[in-house]
PDB file of C-alpha atoms in Angstrom:
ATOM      1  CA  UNK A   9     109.498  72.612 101.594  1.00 37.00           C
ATOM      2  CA  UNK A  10     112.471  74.137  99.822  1.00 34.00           C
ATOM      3  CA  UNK A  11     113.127  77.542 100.802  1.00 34.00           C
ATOM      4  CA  UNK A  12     115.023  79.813  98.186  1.00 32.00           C
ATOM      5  CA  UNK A  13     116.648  82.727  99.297  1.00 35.00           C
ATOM      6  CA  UNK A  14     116.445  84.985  96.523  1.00 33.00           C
ATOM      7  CA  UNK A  15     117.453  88.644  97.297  1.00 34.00           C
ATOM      8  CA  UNK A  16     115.182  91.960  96.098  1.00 33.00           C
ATOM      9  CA  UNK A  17     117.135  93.765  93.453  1.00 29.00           C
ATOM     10  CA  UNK A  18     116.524  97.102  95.204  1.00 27.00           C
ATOM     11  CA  UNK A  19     119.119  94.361  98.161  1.00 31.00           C
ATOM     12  CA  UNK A  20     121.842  93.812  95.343  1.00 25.00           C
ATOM     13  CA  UNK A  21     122.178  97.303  94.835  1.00 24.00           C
ATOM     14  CA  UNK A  22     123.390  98.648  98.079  1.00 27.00           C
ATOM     15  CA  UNK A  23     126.155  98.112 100.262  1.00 24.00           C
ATOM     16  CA  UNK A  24     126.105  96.456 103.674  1.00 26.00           C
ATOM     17  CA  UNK A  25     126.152  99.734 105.519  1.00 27.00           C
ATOM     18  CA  UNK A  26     122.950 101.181 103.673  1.00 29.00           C
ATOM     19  CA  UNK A  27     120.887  97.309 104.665  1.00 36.00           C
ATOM     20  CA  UNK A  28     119.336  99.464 107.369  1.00 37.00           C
ATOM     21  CA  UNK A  29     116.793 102.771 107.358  1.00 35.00           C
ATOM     22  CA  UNK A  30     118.046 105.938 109.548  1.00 31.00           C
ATOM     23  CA  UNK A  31     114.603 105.968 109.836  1.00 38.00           C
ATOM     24  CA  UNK A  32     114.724 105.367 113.955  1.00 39.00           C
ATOM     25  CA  UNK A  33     111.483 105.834 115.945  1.00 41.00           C
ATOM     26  CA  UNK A  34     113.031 107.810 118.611  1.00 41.00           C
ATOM     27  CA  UNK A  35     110.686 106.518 121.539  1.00 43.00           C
ATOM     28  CA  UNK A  36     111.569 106.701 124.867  1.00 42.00           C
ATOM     29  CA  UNK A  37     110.598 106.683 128.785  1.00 45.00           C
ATOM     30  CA  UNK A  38     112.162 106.072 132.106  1.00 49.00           C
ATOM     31  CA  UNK A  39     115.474 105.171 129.902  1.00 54.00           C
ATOM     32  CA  UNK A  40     113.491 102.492 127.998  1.00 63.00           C
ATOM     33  CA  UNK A  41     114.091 102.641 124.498  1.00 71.00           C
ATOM     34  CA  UNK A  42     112.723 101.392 121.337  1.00 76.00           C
ATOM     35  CA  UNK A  43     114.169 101.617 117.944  1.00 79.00           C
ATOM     36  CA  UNK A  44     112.818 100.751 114.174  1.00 82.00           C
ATOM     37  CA  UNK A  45     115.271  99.400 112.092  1.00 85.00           C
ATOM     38  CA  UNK A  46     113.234  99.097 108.360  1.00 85.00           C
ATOM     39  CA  UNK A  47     114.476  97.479 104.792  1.00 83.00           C
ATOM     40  CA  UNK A  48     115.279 100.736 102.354  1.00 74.00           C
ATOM     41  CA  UNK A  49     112.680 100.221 100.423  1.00 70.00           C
ATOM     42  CA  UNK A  50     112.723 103.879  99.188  1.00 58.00           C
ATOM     43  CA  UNK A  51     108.836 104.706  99.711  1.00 57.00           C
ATOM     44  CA  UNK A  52     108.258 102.130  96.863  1.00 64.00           C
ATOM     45  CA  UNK A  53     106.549  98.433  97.085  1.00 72.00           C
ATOM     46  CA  UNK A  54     109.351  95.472  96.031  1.00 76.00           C
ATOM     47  CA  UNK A  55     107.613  93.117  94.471  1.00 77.00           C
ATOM     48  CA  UNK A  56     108.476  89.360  95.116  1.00 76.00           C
ATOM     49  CA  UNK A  57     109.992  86.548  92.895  1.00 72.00           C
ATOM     50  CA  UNK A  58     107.265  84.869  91.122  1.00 68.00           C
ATOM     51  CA  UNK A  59     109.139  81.623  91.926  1.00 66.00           C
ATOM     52  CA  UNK A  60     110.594  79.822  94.966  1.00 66.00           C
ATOM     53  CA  UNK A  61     110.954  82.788  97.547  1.00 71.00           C
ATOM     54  CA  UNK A  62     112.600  86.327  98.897  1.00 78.00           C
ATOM     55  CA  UNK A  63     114.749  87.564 101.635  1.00 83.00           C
ATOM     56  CA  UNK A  64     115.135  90.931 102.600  1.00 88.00           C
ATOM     57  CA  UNK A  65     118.236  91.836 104.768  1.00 87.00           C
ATOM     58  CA  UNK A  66     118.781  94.381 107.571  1.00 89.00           C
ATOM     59  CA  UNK A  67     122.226  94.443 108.720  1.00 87.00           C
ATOM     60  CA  UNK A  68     123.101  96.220 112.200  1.00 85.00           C
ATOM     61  CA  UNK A  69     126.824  96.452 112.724  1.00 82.00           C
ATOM     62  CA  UNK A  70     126.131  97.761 116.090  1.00 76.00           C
ATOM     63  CA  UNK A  71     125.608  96.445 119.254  1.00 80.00           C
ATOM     64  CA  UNK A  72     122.348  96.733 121.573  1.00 80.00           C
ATOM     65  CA  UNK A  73     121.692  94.528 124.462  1.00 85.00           C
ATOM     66  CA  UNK A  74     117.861  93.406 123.552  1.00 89.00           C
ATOM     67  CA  UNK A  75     115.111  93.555 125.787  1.00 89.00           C
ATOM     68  CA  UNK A  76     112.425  92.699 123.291  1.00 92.00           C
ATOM     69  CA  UNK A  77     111.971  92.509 119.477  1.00 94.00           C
ATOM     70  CA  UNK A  78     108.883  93.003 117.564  1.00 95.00           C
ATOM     71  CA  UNK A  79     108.377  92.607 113.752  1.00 96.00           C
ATOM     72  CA  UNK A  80     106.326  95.223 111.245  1.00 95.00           C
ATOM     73  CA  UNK A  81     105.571  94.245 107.736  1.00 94.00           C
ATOM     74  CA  UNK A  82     103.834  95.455 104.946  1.00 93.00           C
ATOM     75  CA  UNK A  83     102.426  93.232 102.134  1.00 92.00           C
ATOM     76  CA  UNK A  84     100.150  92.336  99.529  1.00 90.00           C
ATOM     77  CA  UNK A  85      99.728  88.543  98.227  1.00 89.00           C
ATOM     78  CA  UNK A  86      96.921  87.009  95.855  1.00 89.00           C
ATOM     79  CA  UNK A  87      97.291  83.991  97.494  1.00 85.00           C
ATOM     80  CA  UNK A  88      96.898  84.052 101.228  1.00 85.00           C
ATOM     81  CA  UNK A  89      97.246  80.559 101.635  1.00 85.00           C
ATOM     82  CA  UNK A  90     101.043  80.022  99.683  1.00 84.00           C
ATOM     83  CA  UNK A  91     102.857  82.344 101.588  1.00 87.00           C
ATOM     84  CA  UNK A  92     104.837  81.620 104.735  1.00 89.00           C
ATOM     85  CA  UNK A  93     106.967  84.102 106.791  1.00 92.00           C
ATOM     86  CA  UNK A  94     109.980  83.602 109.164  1.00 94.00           C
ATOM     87  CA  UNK A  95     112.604  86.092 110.677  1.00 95.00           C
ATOM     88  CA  UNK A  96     116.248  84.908 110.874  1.00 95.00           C
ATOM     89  CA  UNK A  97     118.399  86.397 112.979  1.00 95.00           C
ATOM     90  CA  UNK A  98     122.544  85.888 111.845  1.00 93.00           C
ATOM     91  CA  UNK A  99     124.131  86.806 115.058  1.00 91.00           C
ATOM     92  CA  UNK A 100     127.443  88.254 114.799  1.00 84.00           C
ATOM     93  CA  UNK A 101     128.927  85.560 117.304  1.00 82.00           C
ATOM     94  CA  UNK A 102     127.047  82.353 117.235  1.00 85.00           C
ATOM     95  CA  UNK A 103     124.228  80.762 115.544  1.00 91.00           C
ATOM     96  CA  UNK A 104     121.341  81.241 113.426  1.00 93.00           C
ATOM     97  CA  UNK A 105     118.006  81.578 115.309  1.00 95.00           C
ATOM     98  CA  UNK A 106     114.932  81.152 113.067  1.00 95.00           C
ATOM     99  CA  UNK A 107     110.945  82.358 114.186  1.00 96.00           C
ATOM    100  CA  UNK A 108     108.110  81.695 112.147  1.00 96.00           C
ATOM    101  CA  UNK A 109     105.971  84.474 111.681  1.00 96.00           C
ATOM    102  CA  UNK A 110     102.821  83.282 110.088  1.00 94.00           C
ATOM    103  CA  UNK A 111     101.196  80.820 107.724  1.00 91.00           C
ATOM    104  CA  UNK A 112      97.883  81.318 106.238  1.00 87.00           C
ATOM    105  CA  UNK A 113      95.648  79.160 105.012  1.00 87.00           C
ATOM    106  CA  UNK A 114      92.414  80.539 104.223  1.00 87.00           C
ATOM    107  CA  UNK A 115      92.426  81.604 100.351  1.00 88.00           C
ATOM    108  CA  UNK A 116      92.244  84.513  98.693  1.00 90.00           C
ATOM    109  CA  UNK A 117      93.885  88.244  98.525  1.00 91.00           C
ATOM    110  CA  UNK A 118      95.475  89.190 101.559  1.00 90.00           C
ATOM    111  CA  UNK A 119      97.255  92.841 102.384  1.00 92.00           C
ATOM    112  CA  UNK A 120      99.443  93.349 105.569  1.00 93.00           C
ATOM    113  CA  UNK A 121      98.311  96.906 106.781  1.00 93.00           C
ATOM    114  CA  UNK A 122     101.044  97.726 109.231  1.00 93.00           C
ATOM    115  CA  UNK A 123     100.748  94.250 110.820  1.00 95.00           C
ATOM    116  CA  UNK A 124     103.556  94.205 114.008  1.00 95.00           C
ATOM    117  CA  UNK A 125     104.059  90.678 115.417  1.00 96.00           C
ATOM    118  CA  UNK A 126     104.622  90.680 118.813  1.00 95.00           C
ATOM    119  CA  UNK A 127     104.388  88.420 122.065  1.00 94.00           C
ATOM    120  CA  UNK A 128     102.716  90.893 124.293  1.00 92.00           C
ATOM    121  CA  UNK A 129      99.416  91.090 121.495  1.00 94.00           C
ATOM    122  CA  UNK A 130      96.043  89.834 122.971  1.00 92.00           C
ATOM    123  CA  UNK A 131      95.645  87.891 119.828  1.00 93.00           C
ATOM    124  CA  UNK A 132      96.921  85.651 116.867  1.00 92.00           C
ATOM    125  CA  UNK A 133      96.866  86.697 113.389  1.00 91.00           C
ATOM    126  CA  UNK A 134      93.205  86.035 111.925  1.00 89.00           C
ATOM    127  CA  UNK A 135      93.360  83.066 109.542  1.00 86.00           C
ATOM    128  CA  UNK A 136      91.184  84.982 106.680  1.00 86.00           C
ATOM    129  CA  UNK A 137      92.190  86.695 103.589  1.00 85.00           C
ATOM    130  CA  UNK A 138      91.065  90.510 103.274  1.00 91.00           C
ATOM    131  CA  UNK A 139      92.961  93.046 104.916  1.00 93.00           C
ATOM    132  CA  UNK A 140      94.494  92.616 108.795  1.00 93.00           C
ATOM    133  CA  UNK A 141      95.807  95.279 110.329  1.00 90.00           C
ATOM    134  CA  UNK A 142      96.981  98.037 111.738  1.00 93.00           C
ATOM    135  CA  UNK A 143      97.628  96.311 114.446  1.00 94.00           C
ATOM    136  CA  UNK A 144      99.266  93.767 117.163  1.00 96.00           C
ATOM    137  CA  UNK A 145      99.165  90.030 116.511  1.00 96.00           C
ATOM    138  CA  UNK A 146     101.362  87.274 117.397  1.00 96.00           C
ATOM    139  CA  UNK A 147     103.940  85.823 115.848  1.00 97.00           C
ATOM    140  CA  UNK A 148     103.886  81.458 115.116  1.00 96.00           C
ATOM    141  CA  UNK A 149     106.712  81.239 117.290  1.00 96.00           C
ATOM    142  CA  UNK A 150     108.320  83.329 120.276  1.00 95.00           C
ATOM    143  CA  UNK A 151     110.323  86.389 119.921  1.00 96.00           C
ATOM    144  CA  UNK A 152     111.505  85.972 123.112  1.00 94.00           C
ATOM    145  CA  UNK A 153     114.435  84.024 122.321  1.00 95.00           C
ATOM    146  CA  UNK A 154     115.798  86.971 120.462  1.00 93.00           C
ATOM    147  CA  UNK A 155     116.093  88.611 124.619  1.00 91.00           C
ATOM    148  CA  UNK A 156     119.441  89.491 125.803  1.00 89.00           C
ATOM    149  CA  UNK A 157     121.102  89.222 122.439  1.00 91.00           C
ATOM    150  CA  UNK A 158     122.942  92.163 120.826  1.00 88.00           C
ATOM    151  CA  UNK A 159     121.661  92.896 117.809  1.00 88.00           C
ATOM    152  CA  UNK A 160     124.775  92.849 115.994  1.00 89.00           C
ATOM    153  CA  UNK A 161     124.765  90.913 112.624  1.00 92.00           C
ATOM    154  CA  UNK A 162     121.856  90.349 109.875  1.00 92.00           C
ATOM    155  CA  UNK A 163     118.033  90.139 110.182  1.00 93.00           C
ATOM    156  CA  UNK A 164     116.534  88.760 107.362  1.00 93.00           C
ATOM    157  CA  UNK A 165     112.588  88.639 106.587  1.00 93.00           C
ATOM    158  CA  UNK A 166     111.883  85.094 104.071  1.00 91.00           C
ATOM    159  CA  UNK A 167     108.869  85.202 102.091  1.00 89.00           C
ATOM    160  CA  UNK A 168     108.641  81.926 100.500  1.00 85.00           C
ATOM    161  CA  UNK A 169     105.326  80.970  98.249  1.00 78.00           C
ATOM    162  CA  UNK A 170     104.791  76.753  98.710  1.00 73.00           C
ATOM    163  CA  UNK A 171     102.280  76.228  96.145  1.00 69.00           C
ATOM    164  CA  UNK A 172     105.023  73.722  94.086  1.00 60.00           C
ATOM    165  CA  UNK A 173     103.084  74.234  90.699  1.00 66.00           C
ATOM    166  CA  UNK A 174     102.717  78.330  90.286  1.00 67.00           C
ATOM    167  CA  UNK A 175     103.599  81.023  92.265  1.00 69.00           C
ATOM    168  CA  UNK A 176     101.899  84.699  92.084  1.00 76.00           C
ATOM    169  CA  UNK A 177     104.103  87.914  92.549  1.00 78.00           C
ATOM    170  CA  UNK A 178     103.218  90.075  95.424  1.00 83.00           C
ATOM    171  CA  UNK A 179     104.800  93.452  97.108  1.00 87.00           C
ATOM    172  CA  UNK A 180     105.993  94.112 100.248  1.00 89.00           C
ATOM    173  CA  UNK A 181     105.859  98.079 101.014  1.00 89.00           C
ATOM    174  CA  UNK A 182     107.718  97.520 104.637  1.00 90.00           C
ATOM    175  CA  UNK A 183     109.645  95.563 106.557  1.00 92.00           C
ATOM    176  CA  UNK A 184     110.901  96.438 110.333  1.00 92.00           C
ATOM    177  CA  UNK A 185     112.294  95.286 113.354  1.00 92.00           C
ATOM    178  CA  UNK A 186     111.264  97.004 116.662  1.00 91.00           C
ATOM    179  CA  UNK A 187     113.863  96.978 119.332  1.00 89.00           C
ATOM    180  CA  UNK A 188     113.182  97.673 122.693  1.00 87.00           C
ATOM    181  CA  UNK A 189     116.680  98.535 124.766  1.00 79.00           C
ATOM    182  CA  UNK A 190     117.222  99.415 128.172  1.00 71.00           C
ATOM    183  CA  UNK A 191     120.506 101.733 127.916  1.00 59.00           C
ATOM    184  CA  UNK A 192     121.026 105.463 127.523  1.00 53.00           C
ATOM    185  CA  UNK A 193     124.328 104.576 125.981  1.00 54.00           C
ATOM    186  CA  UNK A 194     122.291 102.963 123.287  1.00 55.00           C
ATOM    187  CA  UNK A 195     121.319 106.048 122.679  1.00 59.00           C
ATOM    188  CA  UNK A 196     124.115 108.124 121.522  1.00 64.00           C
ATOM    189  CA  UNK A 197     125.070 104.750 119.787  1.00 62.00           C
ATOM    190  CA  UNK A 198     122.438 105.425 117.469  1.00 61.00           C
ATOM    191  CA  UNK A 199     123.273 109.370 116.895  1.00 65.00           C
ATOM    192  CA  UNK A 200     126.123 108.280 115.503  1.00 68.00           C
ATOM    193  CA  UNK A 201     124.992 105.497 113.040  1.00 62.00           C
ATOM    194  CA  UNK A 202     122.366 107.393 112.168  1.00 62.00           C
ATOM    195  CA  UNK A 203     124.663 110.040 111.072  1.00 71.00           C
ATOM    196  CA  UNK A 204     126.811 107.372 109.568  1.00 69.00           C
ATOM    197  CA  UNK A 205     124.169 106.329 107.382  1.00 63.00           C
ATOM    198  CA  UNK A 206     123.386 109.653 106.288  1.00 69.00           C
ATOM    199  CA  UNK A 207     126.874 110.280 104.964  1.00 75.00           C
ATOM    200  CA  UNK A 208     126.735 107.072 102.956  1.00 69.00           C
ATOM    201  CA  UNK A 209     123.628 108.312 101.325  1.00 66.00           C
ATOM    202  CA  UNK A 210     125.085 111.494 100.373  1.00 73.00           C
ATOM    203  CA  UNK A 211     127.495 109.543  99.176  1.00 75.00           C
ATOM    204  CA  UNK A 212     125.955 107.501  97.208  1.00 70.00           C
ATOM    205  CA  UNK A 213     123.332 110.291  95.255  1.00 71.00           C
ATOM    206  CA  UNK A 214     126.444 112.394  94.544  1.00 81.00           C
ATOM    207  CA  UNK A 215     128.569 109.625  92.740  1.00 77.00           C
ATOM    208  CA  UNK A 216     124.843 108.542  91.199  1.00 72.00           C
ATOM    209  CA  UNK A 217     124.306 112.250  90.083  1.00 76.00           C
ATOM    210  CA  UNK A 218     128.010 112.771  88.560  1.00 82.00           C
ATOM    211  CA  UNK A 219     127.517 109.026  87.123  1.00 76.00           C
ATOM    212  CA  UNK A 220     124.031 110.785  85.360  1.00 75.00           C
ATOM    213  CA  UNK A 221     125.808 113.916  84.078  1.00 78.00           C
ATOM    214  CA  UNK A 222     128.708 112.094  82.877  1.00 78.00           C
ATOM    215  CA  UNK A 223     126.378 109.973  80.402  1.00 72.00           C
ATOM    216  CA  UNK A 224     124.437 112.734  79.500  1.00 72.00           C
ATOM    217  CA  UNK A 225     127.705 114.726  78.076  1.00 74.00           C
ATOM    218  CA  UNK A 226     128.966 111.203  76.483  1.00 69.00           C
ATOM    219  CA  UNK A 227     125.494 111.670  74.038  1.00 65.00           C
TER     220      UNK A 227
END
């Protein structure tokens, strides 16, 4: 099967900084920490490609020493049965490491509530359309071999529909990666992204507002 990468347009629109939410989940205990690193989707559902596939991208130009990685998505498909998921992991030094997340096959509408893939579940993911979720399930393959990896470099969610002769648009409302680190240095690492990211979004609505007012004079 032919996978097409085809990027969101809400992707093509932001710069490599913004790939990432500074929406962190800022739990910890016993200097065990986990982090959620989520697509910008701005509150809104992306809808996918009616053709061929979609990636979605988070970039981390930090690095973490992983202890464990779970996966959170979002979604909403017509077609259980054509859609496949896989993470890819683009390490900043090395190679590409590639887990597949699910594959249904049972037909009919299926919706993502909040689903988190991860090792440590009690169960697969049902193989039944309807809603699944919230909840733990996991993943085709192991996440484990993301372990004692930084997390420096791109993590990108594929969507890919296989039906070769149509293909039916569906939204994906979230997209996250779950990383559990051992380090308090990690820590203050993330303070100061966080606040990096936050001055890029400043950023980014003033020279969009000035942009606005600018054309609005021009009329």
């Amino acid at each position: 099967m032919t996978m097409l990468g085809l990027k969101s347009n809400i992707l093509f629109g932001l710069v490599a900084l913004a790939s990432v939410s500074a929406d962190f989940c800022g739990c910890h205990a016993d200097n065990i920490r986990k982090e959620e690193f989520c697509f910008p989707l701005e509150n809104e559902s992306q809808e996918f490609p009616t053709a061929g596939g979609a990636f979605y991208d988070i970039n981390l130009d930090f690095e973490y020493n992983i202890t464990d990685v779970n996966v959170l998505i979002s979604l909403t498909h017509p077609a259980a049965d054509e859609i496949e998921g896989k993470l890819t992991f683009a390490p900043d030094v090395g190679s590409d490491i590639s887990v597949d997340l699910f594959d249904i096959t049972a037909t009919g509408t299926t919706i993502f509530d909040e689903v988190q893939f991860d090792d440590d579940a009690p169960t697969g993911l049902p193989n039944s359309a309807g809603t699944i979720g919230p909840g733990f399930f996991t993943p085709i393959d192991d996440l484990t071999v993301f372990e004692n990896l930084s997390t420096k470099g791109s993590w990108k969610l594929f969507i890919t529909d296989d039906n070769d002769t149509s293909h039916d648009p569906g939204t994906i409302s979230k997209f996250c990666i779950v990383v559990t680190t051992p380090t308090a240095k990690d820590v203050e690492e993330t303070t100061r992204y966080r606040r990096k990211l936050e001055e890029e979004a400043l950023k980014r609505r003033t020279e969009a507002a000035i942009k606005t007012q600018n054309q609005s004079q021009d009329l």
